PDB file of C-alpha atoms in Angstrom:
ATOM      1  CA  MET Z   1     110.378 -15.055  15.081  1.00 39.00           C
ATOM      2  CA  LEU Z   2     107.448 -13.910  17.230  1.00 35.00           C
ATOM      3  CA  LYS Z   3     109.970 -11.287  19.110  1.00 39.00           C
ATOM      4  CA  LYS Z   4     110.488 -10.027  15.253  1.00 38.00           C
ATOM      5  CA  ILE Z   5     107.244  -9.889  14.100  1.00 33.00           C
ATOM      6  CA  LEU Z   6     106.380  -8.137  17.852  1.00 31.00           C
ATOM      7  CA  ILE Z   7     109.672  -5.527  17.102  1.00 37.00           C
ATOM      8  CA  VAL Z   8     108.114  -4.666  13.297  1.00 37.00           C
ATOM      9  CA  PHE Z   9     104.870  -3.654  14.715  1.00 35.00           C
ATOM     10  CA  ALA Z  10     105.692  -1.538  17.386  1.00 37.00           C
ATOM     11  CA  PHE Z  11     107.800  -0.014  15.129  1.00 37.00           C
ATOM     12  CA  VAL Z  12     104.938   0.749  12.184  1.00 38.00           C
ATOM     13  CA  CYS Z  13     102.312   1.421  14.641  1.00 36.00           C
ATOM     14  CA  SER Z  14     105.212   4.189  16.451  1.00 38.00           C
ATOM     15  CA  GLY Z  15     105.038   5.777  13.124  1.00 42.00           C
ATOM     16  CA  ILE Z  16     108.929   5.627  12.412  1.00 47.00           C
ATOM     17  CA  PRO Z  17     109.536   4.071   9.362  1.00 51.00           C
ATOM     18  CA  LEU Z  18     112.167   1.263   8.459  1.00 59.00           C
ATOM     19  CA  LEU Z  19     114.156   1.786   5.577  1.00 66.00           C
ATOM     20  CA  ALA Z  20     114.698  -0.462   2.607  1.00 74.00           C
ATOM     21  CA  VAL Z  21     118.676  -0.562   1.947  1.00 80.00           C
ATOM     22  CA  GLU Z  22     120.236  -1.630  -0.792  1.00 83.00           C
ATOM     23  CA  VAL Z  23     124.104  -2.272  -0.623  1.00 87.00           C
ATOM     24  CA  SER Z  24     125.414  -1.023  -4.095  1.00 87.00           C
ATOM     25  CA  HIS Z  25     129.000  -0.799  -3.706  1.00 91.00           C
ATOM     26  CA  LYS Z  26     131.277  -2.653  -1.300  1.00 93.00           C
ATOM     27  CA  GLN Z  27     134.762  -3.502  -0.166  1.00 95.00           C
ATOM     28  CA  ILE Z  28     137.650  -4.692   2.046  1.00 96.00           C
ATOM     29  CA  GLU Z  29     140.651  -3.720   2.126  1.00 96.00           C
ATOM     30  CA  PHE Z  30     143.472  -5.498   4.120  1.00 95.00           C
ATOM     31  CA  PHE Z  31     147.361  -4.421   5.149  1.00 95.00           C
ATOM     32  CA  VAL Z  32     149.697  -6.327   6.689  1.00 92.00           C
ATOM     33  CA  GLU Z  33     153.089  -4.884   7.698  1.00 91.00           C
ATOM     34  CA  HIS Z  34     156.359  -6.391   7.200  1.00 82.00           C
ATOM     35  CA  THR Z  35     160.065  -5.807   7.639  1.00 78.00           C
ATOM     36  CA  ALA Z  36     160.267  -6.540   3.918  1.00 79.00           C
ATOM     37  CA  LYS Z  37     157.357  -5.898   1.958  1.00 82.00           C
ATOM     38  CA  ASN Z  38     153.976  -4.757   3.256  1.00 89.00           C
ATOM     39  CA  VAL Z  39     150.587  -6.480   1.956  1.00 90.00           C
ATOM     40  CA  THR Z  40     147.741  -4.898   0.836  1.00 93.00           C
ATOM     41  CA  GLY Z  41     145.032  -7.011  -0.281  1.00 93.00           C
ATOM     42  CA  VAL Z  42     140.857  -6.701  -1.261  1.00 96.00           C
ATOM     43  CA  CYS Z  43     137.938  -7.885  -1.285  1.00 95.00           C
ATOM     44  CA  ASN Z  44     135.324  -7.029  -3.046  1.00 90.00           C
ATOM     45  CA  GLU Z  45     132.879 -10.611  -3.646  1.00 92.00           C
ATOM     46  CA  MET Z  46     131.393 -10.438  -0.343  1.00 94.00           C
ATOM     47  CA  GLN Z  47     127.711 -10.941   0.258  1.00 94.00           C
ATOM     48  CA  MET Z  48     126.210  -8.482   2.944  1.00 90.00           C
ATOM     49  CA  GLU Z  49     122.610  -9.297   4.162  1.00 87.00           C
ATOM     50  CA  ASN Z  50     120.434  -5.747   3.732  1.00 83.00           C
ATOM     51  CA  PRO Z  51     120.540  -3.790   7.136  1.00 84.00           C
ATOM     52  CA  ASN Z  52     117.460  -2.870   8.899  1.00 83.00           C
ATOM     53  CA  ILE Z  53     117.949   0.454   9.714  1.00 80.00           C
ATOM     54  CA  GLN Z  54     115.459   3.458  10.851  1.00 80.00           C
ATOM     55  CA  PHE Z  55     116.051   7.120  10.381  1.00 75.00           C
ATOM     56  CA  VAL Z  56     115.327   8.994  13.250  1.00 77.00           C
ATOM     57  CA  ALA Z  57     116.046  12.403  15.100  1.00 76.00           C
ATOM     58  CA  GLY Z  58     119.120  12.739  12.039  1.00 72.00           C
ATOM     59  CA  GLN Z  59     120.563   9.834  12.962  1.00 72.00           C
ATOM     60  CA  TYR Z  60     120.664   6.226  11.467  1.00 73.00           C
ATOM     61  CA  ARG Z  61     119.810   3.025  13.919  1.00 78.00           C
ATOM     62  CA  LEU Z  62     120.284  -0.406  12.969  1.00 81.00           C
ATOM     63  CA  THR Z  63     117.000  -1.963  14.001  1.00 84.00           C
ATOM     64  CA  SER Z  64     118.374  -6.085  14.004  1.00 85.00           C
ATOM     65  CA  PRO Z  65     122.038  -7.265  13.578  1.00 89.00           C
ATOM     66  CA  PHE Z  66     122.948  -8.188   9.802  1.00 92.00           C
ATOM     67  CA  GLU Z  67     126.365 -10.651   8.309  1.00 95.00           C
ATOM     68  CA  ILE Z  68     128.644 -10.053   5.774  1.00 95.00           C
ATOM     69  CA  ILE Z  69     130.283 -13.416   4.451  1.00 97.00           C
ATOM     70  CA  ILE Z  70     133.752 -12.475   2.874  1.00 96.00           C
ATOM     71  CA  PRO Z  71     134.848 -15.906   0.673  1.00 97.00           C
ATOM     72  CA  ILE Z  72     138.319 -16.373   2.217  1.00 96.00           C
ATOM     73  CA  LEU Z  73     139.109 -17.333  -1.712  1.00 96.00           C
ATOM     74  CA  LYS Z  74     138.122 -13.984  -2.638  1.00 96.00           C
ATOM     75  CA  LEU Z  75     141.019 -12.084  -1.228  1.00 95.00           C
ATOM     76  CA  THR Z  76     143.434 -10.955  -3.565  1.00 96.00           C
ATOM     77  CA  SER Z  77     146.744  -9.020  -3.104  1.00 93.00           C
ATOM     78  CA  GLY Z  78     148.206  -9.200  -6.520  1.00 92.00           C
ATOM     79  CA  ASP Z  79     150.499 -12.225  -5.974  1.00 92.00           C
ATOM     80  CA  SER Z  80     149.058 -15.979  -6.537  1.00 94.00           C
ATOM     81  CA  GLY Z  81     151.625 -17.311  -4.512  1.00 90.00           C
ATOM     82  CA  ARG Z  82     151.171 -15.015  -1.491  1.00 89.00           C
ATOM     83  CA  ASP Z  83     147.276 -15.643  -1.866  1.00 93.00           C
ATOM     84  CA  SER Z  84     147.171 -19.279  -1.641  1.00 94.00           C
ATOM     85  CA  HIS Z  85     149.714 -18.724   1.569  1.00 90.00           C
ATOM     86  CA  ILE Z  86     147.218 -16.445   3.291  1.00 91.00           C
ATOM     87  CA  HIS Z  87     144.147 -18.481   1.949  1.00 95.00           C
ATOM     88  CA  GLU Z  88     145.836 -21.233   4.239  1.00 94.00           C
ATOM     89  CA  ILE Z  89     146.590 -18.914   7.178  1.00 93.00           C
ATOM     90  CA  LEU Z  90     143.540 -18.290   7.472  1.00 94.00           C
ATOM     91  CA  GLY Z  91     141.706 -21.995   7.205  1.00 94.00           C
ATOM     92  CA  SER Z  92     141.429 -22.760   3.846  1.00 95.00           C
ATOM     93  CA  PRO Z  93     140.164 -25.575   2.439  1.00 95.00           C
ATOM     94  CA  GLU Z  94     138.408 -26.478   5.751  1.00 96.00           C
ATOM     95  CA  PHE Z  95     136.934 -22.711   6.414  1.00 96.00           C
ATOM     96  CA  GLN Z  96     135.927 -21.453   3.519  1.00 97.00           C
ATOM     97  CA  VAL Z  97     134.782 -17.797   4.895  1.00 97.00           C
ATOM     98  CA  ILE Z  98     135.265 -15.045   7.543  1.00 97.00           C
ATOM     99  CA  GLN Z  99     132.080 -13.790   9.267  1.00 97.00           C
ATOM    100  CA  VAL Z 100     131.342 -10.757  10.567  1.00 96.00           C
ATOM    101  CA  LYS Z 101     127.780 -10.198  12.414  1.00 96.00           C
ATOM    102  CA  VAL Z 102     127.492  -6.629  12.961  1.00 94.00           C
ATOM    103  CA  GLY Z 103     125.394  -6.292  16.071  1.00 94.00           C
ATOM    104  CA  SER Z 104     124.752  -2.457  16.743  1.00 91.00           C
ATOM    105  CA  ILE Z 105     125.624   1.245  15.584  1.00 89.00           C
ATOM    106  CA  GLN Z 106     125.948   4.044  17.300  1.00 89.00           C
ATOM    107  CA  GLN Z 107     126.126   7.502  16.764  1.00 86.00           C
ATOM    108  CA  SER Z 108     128.926   9.719  17.910  1.00 88.00           C
ATOM    109  CA  LYS Z 109     127.421  12.532  20.619  1.00 86.00           C
ATOM    110  CA  THR Z 110     130.122  14.690  19.443  1.00 88.00           C
ATOM    111  CA  ASN Z 111     130.901  14.441  15.837  1.00 86.00           C
ATOM    112  CA  LEU Z 112     127.229  13.526  13.861  1.00 79.00           C
ATOM    113  CA  GLN Z 113     129.224  11.606  11.028  1.00 86.00           C
ATOM    114  CA  LYS Z 114     131.194   9.485  13.762  1.00 93.00           C
ATOM    115  CA  TYR Z 115     129.436   6.084  14.931  1.00 92.00           C
ATOM    116  CA  THR Z 116     130.233   2.538  16.252  1.00 94.00           C
ATOM    117  CA  ILE Z 117     130.023  -0.200  15.301  1.00 94.00           C
ATOM    118  CA  LYS Z 118     129.892  -3.537  17.144  1.00 96.00           C
ATOM    119  CA  GLY Z 119     129.797  -6.965  16.541  1.00 96.00           C
ATOM    120  CA  LYS Z 120     131.157  -9.986  16.109  1.00 97.00           C
ATOM    121  CA  LEU Z 121     134.007 -11.042  13.622  1.00 97.00           C
ATOM    122  CA  THR Z 122     135.146 -15.340  12.978  1.00 97.00           C
ATOM    123  CA  ILE Z 123     138.156 -16.576  11.801  1.00 96.00           C
ATOM    124  CA  ARG Z 124     139.098 -19.487  10.969  1.00 95.00           C
ATOM    125  CA  GLY Z 125     136.342 -21.042  13.837  1.00 95.00           C
ATOM    126  CA  ASN Z 126     137.706 -18.533  16.132  1.00 96.00           C
ATOM    127  CA  SER Z 127     134.766 -15.696  17.450  1.00 97.00           C
ATOM    128  CA  LYS Z 128     135.717 -11.997  18.603  1.00 97.00           C
ATOM    129  CA  ASP Z 129     134.071  -9.055  19.545  1.00 97.00           C
ATOM    130  CA  PHE Z 130     135.487  -5.693  17.766  1.00 97.00           C
ATOM    131  CA  VAL Z 131     134.921  -2.370  17.999  1.00 97.00           C
ATOM    132  CA  SER Z 132     135.379  -0.014  14.636  1.00 96.00           C
ATOM    133  CA  ASP Z 133     134.786   3.715  14.605  1.00 94.00           C
ATOM    134  CA  ALA Z 134     132.788   4.363  11.268  1.00 95.00           C
ATOM    135  CA  ASN Z 135     132.242   7.721   8.969  1.00 94.00           C
ATOM    136  CA  VAL Z 136     128.982   8.321   7.609  1.00 89.00           C
ATOM    137  CA  LYS Z 137     128.785  10.459   4.567  1.00 90.00           C
ATOM    138  CA  VAL Z 138     125.876  11.570   3.009  1.00 84.00           C
ATOM    139  CA  LEU Z 139     126.557  10.782  -0.945  1.00 87.00           C
ATOM    140  CA  ASP Z 140     123.299  11.856  -2.410  1.00 82.00           C
ATOM    141  CA  LEU Z 141     120.200  11.789  -1.749  1.00 79.00           C
ATOM    142  CA  GLY Z 142     119.069   8.606  -0.356  1.00 79.00           C
ATOM    143  CA  MET Z 143     122.853   7.100  -0.533  1.00 87.00           C
ATOM    144  CA  VAL Z 144     125.433   6.998   1.983  1.00 86.00           C
ATOM    145  CA  GLU Z 145     128.505   6.098   2.557  1.00 92.00           C
ATOM    146  CA  VAL Z 146     130.059   4.171   6.017  1.00 93.00           C
ATOM    147  CA  GLU Z 147     133.774   4.140   5.960  1.00 96.00           C
ATOM    148  CA  GLY Z 148     136.218   2.372   8.575  1.00 96.00           C
ATOM    149  CA  LYS Z 149     139.059   0.798   9.856  1.00 96.00           C
ATOM    150  CA  LEU Z 150     139.371  -2.142  12.181  1.00 95.00           C
ATOM    151  CA  VAL Z 151     142.981  -3.753  13.882  1.00 96.00           C
ATOM    152  CA  VAL Z 152     142.612  -7.719  14.506  1.00 95.00           C
ATOM    153  CA  ARG Z 153     145.539  -9.054  15.497  1.00 95.00           C
ATOM    154  CA  PHE Z 154     147.163 -12.768  13.915  1.00 93.00           C
ATOM    155  CA  SER Z 155     147.669 -14.058  17.286  1.00 94.00           C
ATOM    156  CA  GLU Z 156     143.771 -13.343  18.902  1.00 95.00           C
ATOM    157  CA  TYR Z 157     142.625 -15.660  16.120  1.00 94.00           C
ATOM    158  CA  ASN Z 158     145.056 -18.602  17.053  1.00 93.00           C
ATOM    159  CA  LEU Z 159     146.155 -17.507  12.749  1.00 92.00           C
ATOM    160  CA  GLU Z 160     150.182 -18.273  12.510  1.00 89.00           C
ATOM    161  CA  ASN Z 161     151.819 -14.752  11.223  1.00 85.00           C
ATOM    162  CA  PRO Z 162     152.989 -14.435   7.536  1.00 82.00           C
ATOM    163  CA  THR Z 163     156.875 -15.146   7.568  1.00 79.00           C
ATOM    164  CA  LEU Z 164     158.770 -13.306   4.175  1.00 73.00           C
ATOM    165  CA  LEU Z 165     162.500 -13.763   4.150  1.00 76.00           C
ATOM    166  CA  PHE Z 166     162.503 -15.277   8.109  1.00 78.00           C
ATOM    167  CA  MET Z 167     161.084 -12.509   9.556  1.00 82.00           C
ATOM    168  CA  LYS Z 168     157.385 -13.062  10.583  1.00 85.00           C
ATOM    169  CA  ALA Z 169     155.403 -10.124   9.657  1.00 87.00           C
ATOM    170  CA  LYS Z 170     153.672  -7.631  12.295  1.00 90.00           C
ATOM    171  CA  ASP Z 171     150.893  -9.435  14.816  1.00 92.00           C
ATOM    172  CA  GLU Z 172     148.538  -6.553  13.175  1.00 94.00           C
ATOM    173  CA  ILE Z 173     145.875  -6.777  10.028  1.00 94.00           C
ATOM    174  CA  LEU Z 174     144.365  -3.242   9.217  1.00 96.00           C
ATOM    175  CA  ILE Z 175     141.190  -3.944   7.393  1.00 96.00           C
ATOM    176  CA  LYS Z 176     139.353  -0.859   6.194  1.00 97.00           C
ATOM    177  CA  TYR Z 177     135.603  -1.173   5.288  1.00 96.00           C
ATOM    178  CA  LEU Z 178     134.013   1.456   2.238  1.00 95.00           C
ATOM    179  CA  PHE Z 179     129.994   0.453   1.784  1.00 93.00           C
ATOM    180  CA  GLU Z 180     127.513   2.575   0.142  1.00 92.00           C
ATOM    181  CA  LEU Z 181     124.265   2.209   1.000  1.00 87.00           C
ATOM    182  CA  ARG Z 182     121.144   3.058  -1.216  1.00 87.00           C
ATOM    183  CA  MET Z 183     118.191   4.062   0.552  1.00 80.00           C
ATOM    184  CA  LYS Z 184     114.709   3.304  -0.468  1.00 76.00           C
TER     185      LYS Z 184
END
C-alpha cells in the first residue's frame, strides 16, 4: 500500500497527470475452427477495473496493472447446447470466471497506433503469460478505442478440444477484444 501511495505521490509531484478512465463499451469474441462448423461466441458482460493511464509525450502509459473478469456462463454462441459444452470445457461449475491481468502496455516505435499488451490469462486455474497486439484509435476528444486479438490453445490450458461428429476442433481459440475508454 505504501508503495502505491509513493508512486501516486511521485506522479503528482512530477506534474504528469493520471487520467481518470471509464470503460464505456467492452466486448470479447472467440472463434474456434472445426472442419464441420466454425463456432463464434461473444461476451459483453465482463467486469473490468478502470485502468490507470497517463498520456505522456503523445502516448498512453499504464501506471498499474488492472484486471478483467469474464464470467464463463456469460460466454454465448447462440446455441444453448453448445454453450453448455463450452462452459463445461472451461471448468464450470467449479471455475466461474476467466481472469485476465493486464500488466503492461507498450507503444510501438514504428506505428504510434499499435501497442503491445502483456499480462497473465487464467483459464480453469491454469495461468499463462500472454502478449497481444492492439490498435488504439482516438474516436473523439477524450474517447479511445482499443481493439486487438490473441490466440490461445486448448492444450496450453489443459482443456478438452470440443468435438462435433467425432472430429475435434482445431487446437486454437482466436480471441478478439474491443474496448472503448472515455478519458476524464
